[in-house]
Amino acid sequence: MTKTVSRRAMLMGAGAAAAWAVSPARALMAQTRGAALPAPVEALLAQMTVEEKAGQLTLMAAAWAGGAATALNPAGAASSFDEQLAQVRAGRLGGVFNGNGAVMAKRMQTVAMRDARVKIPLIFAADVIHGLRTVFPVPLAEAASFDPDLARRTARAAGMEAAASGIDWTFAPMVDVARDARWGRGVEGAGEDVLLGRMMAEARVRGFQGTRGLAAPDAVAACAKHFAAYGAGEAGLDYNSVDVSERTLREVYFPPFQAAFAAGAPTAMASFNEIAGIPATANSWLLTDVLRREWGFDGLVVSDYTGDEELIAHGFAADAREATRLAFMAGVDMSMQSAFYITHLPDLVAKGEVPMARLDEAVRRVLALKAQLGLFDDPFRRIDPRREKTRVRMPATLALAQEAGARSVVMLKNDGVLPLPTGGRKIALIGPFAGGRHDLIGPWNVYGTDAEAIDLEAGVRAAVGDAASISVTAGSGVDDALPGGIDAAVAAARAADVVVLAIGESQRMSGEAQSRADVVVPPAQMALTEAVAATGKPVVVLLRTGRALALTGPVLGASAILVTWFLGSRDGAAIADVLFGRVSPSARLPVSFPHATGQEPYHYDHKSTGRPNPPGPLAEYKAHYREYANEALFPFGHGLTYGAIEYSALELGSARMGAEAPLGVAATIRNTGTRAATEVVQLYVHDVAASITRPVRELKAFERVTLAPGEAKVVRFTLRRDDLLFVGQRMQRVVEPGAFRLWIAPSAQAEGVSGTFTLA
Ligand code: BGC
């Protein structure tokens, strides 16, 4: 059916898009007035020299000897802490990041408030991505919970620990949509879907910032990063060039940022990548036209780590001075780690190449953030060495880490072997992750340690009680075979009733700069798996990973597969909760697992093509690889429970959706199994014909529903016109009349129950 796009529909679409767009009046305000400052702070601004202003725009890794920042990036930090204190005294530094706690912060803040000419508090920032000392599941894992409120709660707890440790500002959430499993930083975000990404972005911002305003001593400011399209690097290579259409930016990569800003995130970080030839860090369309004029964002934009300096390597700026001018004039207010702004802005202003008004605008934004955080009222409000000791790793926070961990475990398959009984069976724990406090907390955690986390062996032993029934054998290293490893593993498997095989990626295999050309279980571990499977014992695979993996052979053939990611401080305990059935698995894949790496970038919401392969065998001259149809091995949204769930009885409020009236849709979800289960019921829509081709399915809503054995519930969703908006031919949000298909289903590829309706 062809749809005609009425002007009215286009206009209605544009009107309904207010949630994304911003009123012109607000945008104008942001453009002309800049951030408003309390009068005493405005008075400080008036006293500042150009150098002091450039100092406020300079953020450096803390140089505290042996501290987190020096450990993370030894080359990056200033040569000594004393030298850094001298910078503070001279007013040449606005803040530091990834420092070490209240003692360090107190010394630095004292110098800033006592010795500097203009007394402006420093801001202390840090990468609190998934916890501080209490480590929560990596964000990708937590996204698998399909429970934004869980993400809000863990971000709140992380924010409280951070604020208790002298931190004002977290470089989180990372809200980059990640459609390519090769890219290692997908682990820091919410996966491949836009709706889930928006919901998690919003939840995390609210969690970090709390409900009592940013000045609350337990609140930290959030930073939506990395703006923008960082996840779209060619071939999944970190830092690589991005060339996506404006439509894809607006439809896929921007919305989680907009959600983060709508939730109150006062800062954004420019991304490392270029977009269609213009690095994000010097992209005035992105950072000024879209972010400020169109969306009305009046917060602070910080570069990523040496992002301005990298304009030279990009081939966009000839030298440091030009890089400074380009980044600053494009809209990067604060420079992280290159010291380019403090070095070059004063001269650029003196020569008239950078207007004073732009300098003041950027400084105002920094000062406004500090004011919002309450730092002018009390520069030490988050700096309290006693609180730092007592408010971290509290029992309730660790319990939350365990709850979040168990709710992040995705069960990909189960032939009935799970849950395991807690007694009467000999269990062989095998694999490089079977025991030992390593690879538990996952990448991008600056302050937590594996040494403080619970490993698999400890978790299983605590659940089982009978120490004699458990054996632990590594069998293989992560990448390399261990001498005699396979023989020992086979002997352990033979002596056991069931094998729990903990394999996959180490935490160093995902995260920043950890792209993989082959998203597979490393060959040494495949050999181990094959040998263990050949014993004929039931094998439960526990998959440690920071990304979607292409699973094959004996891994795929296991009796059960649980994706256990990196679950943080209570990793082993959380896994044991699911393994032994204290908690029924309820998580869902936030990223599609492909058949093979060659399918990447893969996302369930792909387009149809003009020659889609029909369901079933591969058809000649249809869109597929020679080896596989264009589907995932385990799609987005997939995940099993210990119950048995049936979908039936689709109810459509009407076959026609009116111009104004929302459409009610419902299905009956029944647990026909013998155990309680939590099902994530998902609503997908496909716009059959539109002026811009639409994805084969798009997630529009989901709900977690808990069902006792035998219980049935009617799950209802409301589909609104806004849910059907897309970015039209003229980059406007539009909604067009015509036919739509919908599914209420347990995954992006499952049929569930489906129907059609027409939008009038
Ligand atoms: C990362 C950012 C991070 C920053 C500061 C960069 O390398 O890309 O995500 O916030 O370092 O540690």
PDB file of N, CA and C in Angstrom, residues 505-538:
ATOM      1  N   GLU A 505      35.768 -14.023  27.329  1.00  0.00           N
ATOM      2  CA  GLU A 505      36.745 -12.943  27.195  1.00  0.00           C
ATOM      3  C   GLU A 505      37.257 -12.504  28.557  1.00  0.00           C
ATOM      4  N   SER A 506      38.509 -12.095  28.588  1.00  0.00           N
ATOM      5  CA  SER A 506      39.017 -11.421  29.781  1.00  0.00           C
ATOM      6  C   SER A 506      38.509  -9.987  29.738  1.00  0.00           C
ATOM      7  N   GLN A 507      38.628  -9.303  30.874  1.00  0.00           N
ATOM      8  CA  GLN A 507      38.096  -7.934  30.874  1.00  0.00           C
ATOM      9  C   GLN A 507      38.946  -6.986  30.043  1.00  0.00           C
ATOM     10  N   ARG A 508      40.142  -7.384  29.730  1.00  0.00           N
ATOM     11  CA  ARG A 508      40.976  -6.538  28.876  1.00  0.00           C
ATOM     12  C   ARG A 508      40.605  -6.668  27.393  1.00  0.00           C
ATOM     13  N   MET A 509      39.701  -7.571  27.079  1.00  0.00           N
ATOM     14  CA  MET A 509      39.348  -7.762  25.671  1.00  0.00           C
ATOM     15  C   MET A 509      38.190  -6.872  25.217  1.00  0.00           C
ATOM     16  N   SER A 510      37.569  -6.162  26.168  1.00  0.00           N
ATOM     17  CA  SER A 510      36.615  -5.138  25.739  1.00  0.00           C
ATOM     18  C   SER A 510      36.949  -3.853  26.484  1.00  0.00           C
ATOM     19  N   GLY A 511      36.203  -2.806  26.185  1.00  0.00           N
ATOM     20  CA  GLY A 511      36.538  -1.497  26.736  1.00  0.00           C
ATOM     21  C   GLY A 511      37.292  -0.675  25.709  1.00  0.00           C
ATOM     22  N   GLU A 512      37.865   0.428  26.170  1.00  0.00           N
ATOM     23  CA  GLU A 512      38.486   1.356  25.223  1.00  0.00           C
ATOM     24  C   GLU A 512      39.671   0.716  24.507  1.00  0.00           C
ATOM     25  N   ALA A 513      39.749   0.972  23.224  1.00  0.00           N
ATOM     26  CA  ALA A 513      40.852   0.531  22.367  1.00  0.00           C
ATOM     27  C   ALA A 513      40.923  -0.992  22.248  1.00  0.00           C
ATOM     28  N   GLN A 514      39.861  -1.688  22.618  1.00  0.00           N
ATOM     29  CA  GLN A 514      39.883  -3.152  22.562  1.00  0.00           C
ATOM     30  C   GLN A 514      38.923  -3.660  21.484  1.00  0.00           C
ATOM     31  N   SER A 515      39.204  -3.298  20.266  1.00  0.00           N
ATOM     32  CA  SER A 515      38.398  -3.829  19.170  1.00  0.00           C
ATOM     33  C   SER A 515      38.855  -5.255  18.886  1.00  0.00           C
ATOM     34  N   ARG A 516      37.928  -6.077  18.421  1.00  0.00           N
ATOM     35  CA  ARG A 516      38.314  -7.445  18.025  1.00  0.00           C
ATOM     36  C   ARG A 516      37.881  -7.677  16.584  1.00  0.00           C
ATOM     37  N   ALA A 517      38.794  -8.234  15.799  1.00  0.00           N
ATOM     38  CA  ALA A 517      38.462  -8.529  14.405  1.00  0.00           C
ATOM     39  C   ALA A 517      37.645  -9.807  14.317  1.00  0.00           C
ATOM     40  N   ASP A 518      37.649 -10.593  15.377  1.00  0.00           N
ATOM     41  CA  ASP A 518      36.944 -11.865  15.407  1.00  0.00           C
ATOM     42  C   ASP A 518      36.228 -11.974  16.740  1.00  0.00           C
ATOM     43  N   VAL A 519      34.921 -11.855  16.742  1.00  0.00           N
ATOM     44  CA  VAL A 519      34.210 -11.847  18.031  1.00  0.00           C
ATOM     45  C   VAL A 519      33.843 -13.283  18.426  1.00  0.00           C
ATOM     46  N   VAL A 520      34.847 -14.029  18.780  1.00  0.00           N
ATOM     47  CA  VAL A 520      34.656 -15.455  19.078  1.00  0.00           C
ATOM     48  C   VAL A 520      35.263 -15.794  20.434  1.00  0.00           C
ATOM     49  N   VAL A 521      34.913 -16.981  20.929  1.00  0.00           N
ATOM     50  CA  VAL A 521      35.617 -17.527  22.083  1.00  0.00           C
ATOM     51  C   VAL A 521      37.000 -17.917  21.573  1.00  0.00           C
ATOM     52  N   PRO A 522      38.072 -17.463  22.240  1.00  0.00           N
ATOM     53  CA  PRO A 522      39.415 -17.724  21.714  1.00  0.00           C
ATOM     54  C   PRO A 522      39.670 -19.230  21.476  1.00  0.00           C
ATOM     55  N   PRO A 523      40.441 -19.551  20.422  1.00  0.00           N
ATOM     56  CA  PRO A 523      40.628 -20.944  20.005  1.00  0.00           C
ATOM     57  C   PRO A 523      41.095 -21.882  21.128  1.00  0.00           C
ATOM     58  N   ALA A 524      41.961 -21.408  22.017  1.00  0.00           N
ATOM     59  CA  ALA A 524      42.433 -22.311  23.078  1.00  0.00           C
ATOM     60  C   ALA A 524      41.257 -22.764  23.941  1.00  0.00           C
ATOM     61  N   GLN A 525      40.338 -21.866  24.172  1.00  0.00           N
ATOM     62  CA  GLN A 525      39.172 -22.234  24.990  1.00  0.00           C
ATOM     63  C   GLN A 525      38.176 -23.087  24.199  1.00  0.00           C
ATOM     64  N   MET A 526      38.143 -22.891  22.887  1.00  0.00           N
ATOM     65  CA  MET A 526      37.291 -23.768  22.063  1.00  0.00           C
ATOM     66  C   MET A 526      37.805 -25.202  22.133  1.00  0.00           C
ATOM     67  N   ALA A 527      39.123 -25.340  22.112  1.00  0.00           N
ATOM     68  CA  ALA A 527      39.697 -26.690  22.197  1.00  0.00           C
ATOM     69  C   ALA A 527      39.343 -27.318  23.545  1.00  0.00           C
ATOM     70  N   LEU A 528      39.414 -26.538  24.585  1.00  0.00           N
ATOM     71  CA  LEU A 528      39.021 -27.029  25.910  1.00  0.00           C
ATOM     72  C   LEU A 528      37.549 -27.464  25.903  1.00  0.00           C
ATOM     73  N   THR A 529      36.710 -26.622  25.344  1.00  0.00           N
ATOM     74  CA  THR A 529      35.273 -26.907  25.316  1.00  0.00           C
ATOM     75  C   THR A 529      34.992 -28.202  24.561  1.00  0.00           C
ATOM     76  N   GLU A 530      35.674 -28.349  23.456  1.00  0.00           N
ATOM     77  CA  GLU A 530      35.478 -29.555  22.648  1.00  0.00           C
ATOM     78  C   GLU A 530      35.836 -30.815  23.440  1.00  0.00           C
ATOM     79  N   ALA A 531      36.968 -30.748  24.117  1.00  0.00           N
ATOM     80  CA  ALA A 531      37.424 -31.918  24.876  1.00  0.00           C
ATOM     81  C   ALA A 531      36.470 -32.217  26.031  1.00  0.00           C
ATOM     82  N   VAL A 532      36.012 -31.179  26.689  1.00  0.00           N
ATOM     83  CA  VAL A 532      35.102 -31.386  27.823  1.00  0.00           C
ATOM     84  C   VAL A 532      33.756 -31.917  27.323  1.00  0.00           C
ATOM     85  N   ALA A 533      33.279 -31.358  26.213  1.00  0.00           N
ATOM     86  CA  ALA A 533      31.999 -31.816  25.656  1.00  0.00           C
ATOM     87  C   ALA A 533      32.084 -33.283  25.266  1.00  0.00           C
ATOM     88  N   ALA A 534      33.255 -33.705  24.795  1.00  0.00           N
ATOM     89  CA  ALA A 534      33.416 -35.091  24.330  1.00  0.00           C
ATOM     90  C   ALA A 534      33.289 -36.103  25.474  1.00  0.00           C
ATOM     91  N   THR A 535      33.369 -35.663  26.710  1.00  0.00           N
ATOM     92  CA  THR A 535      33.171 -36.600  27.826  1.00  0.00           C
ATOM     93  C   THR A 535      31.712 -37.015  27.937  1.00  0.00           C
ATOM     94  N   GLY A 536      30.840 -36.274  27.292  1.00  0.00           N
ATOM     95  CA  GLY A 536      29.420 -36.626  27.330  1.00  0.00           C
ATOM     96  C   GLY A 536      28.698 -36.103  28.568  1.00  0.00           C
ATOM     97  N   LYS A 537      29.429 -35.454  29.448  1.00  0.00           N
ATOM     98  CA  LYS A 537      28.769 -34.904  30.645  1.00  0.00           C
ATOM     99  C   LYS A 537      27.979 -33.651  30.258  1.00  0.00           C
ATOM    100  N   PRO A 538      26.873 -33.419  30.962  1.00  0.00           N
ATOM    101  CA  PRO A 538      26.163 -32.171  30.661  1.00  0.00           C
ATOM    102  C   PRO A 538      27.053 -30.959  30.953  1.00  0.00           C
TER     103      PRO A 538
END
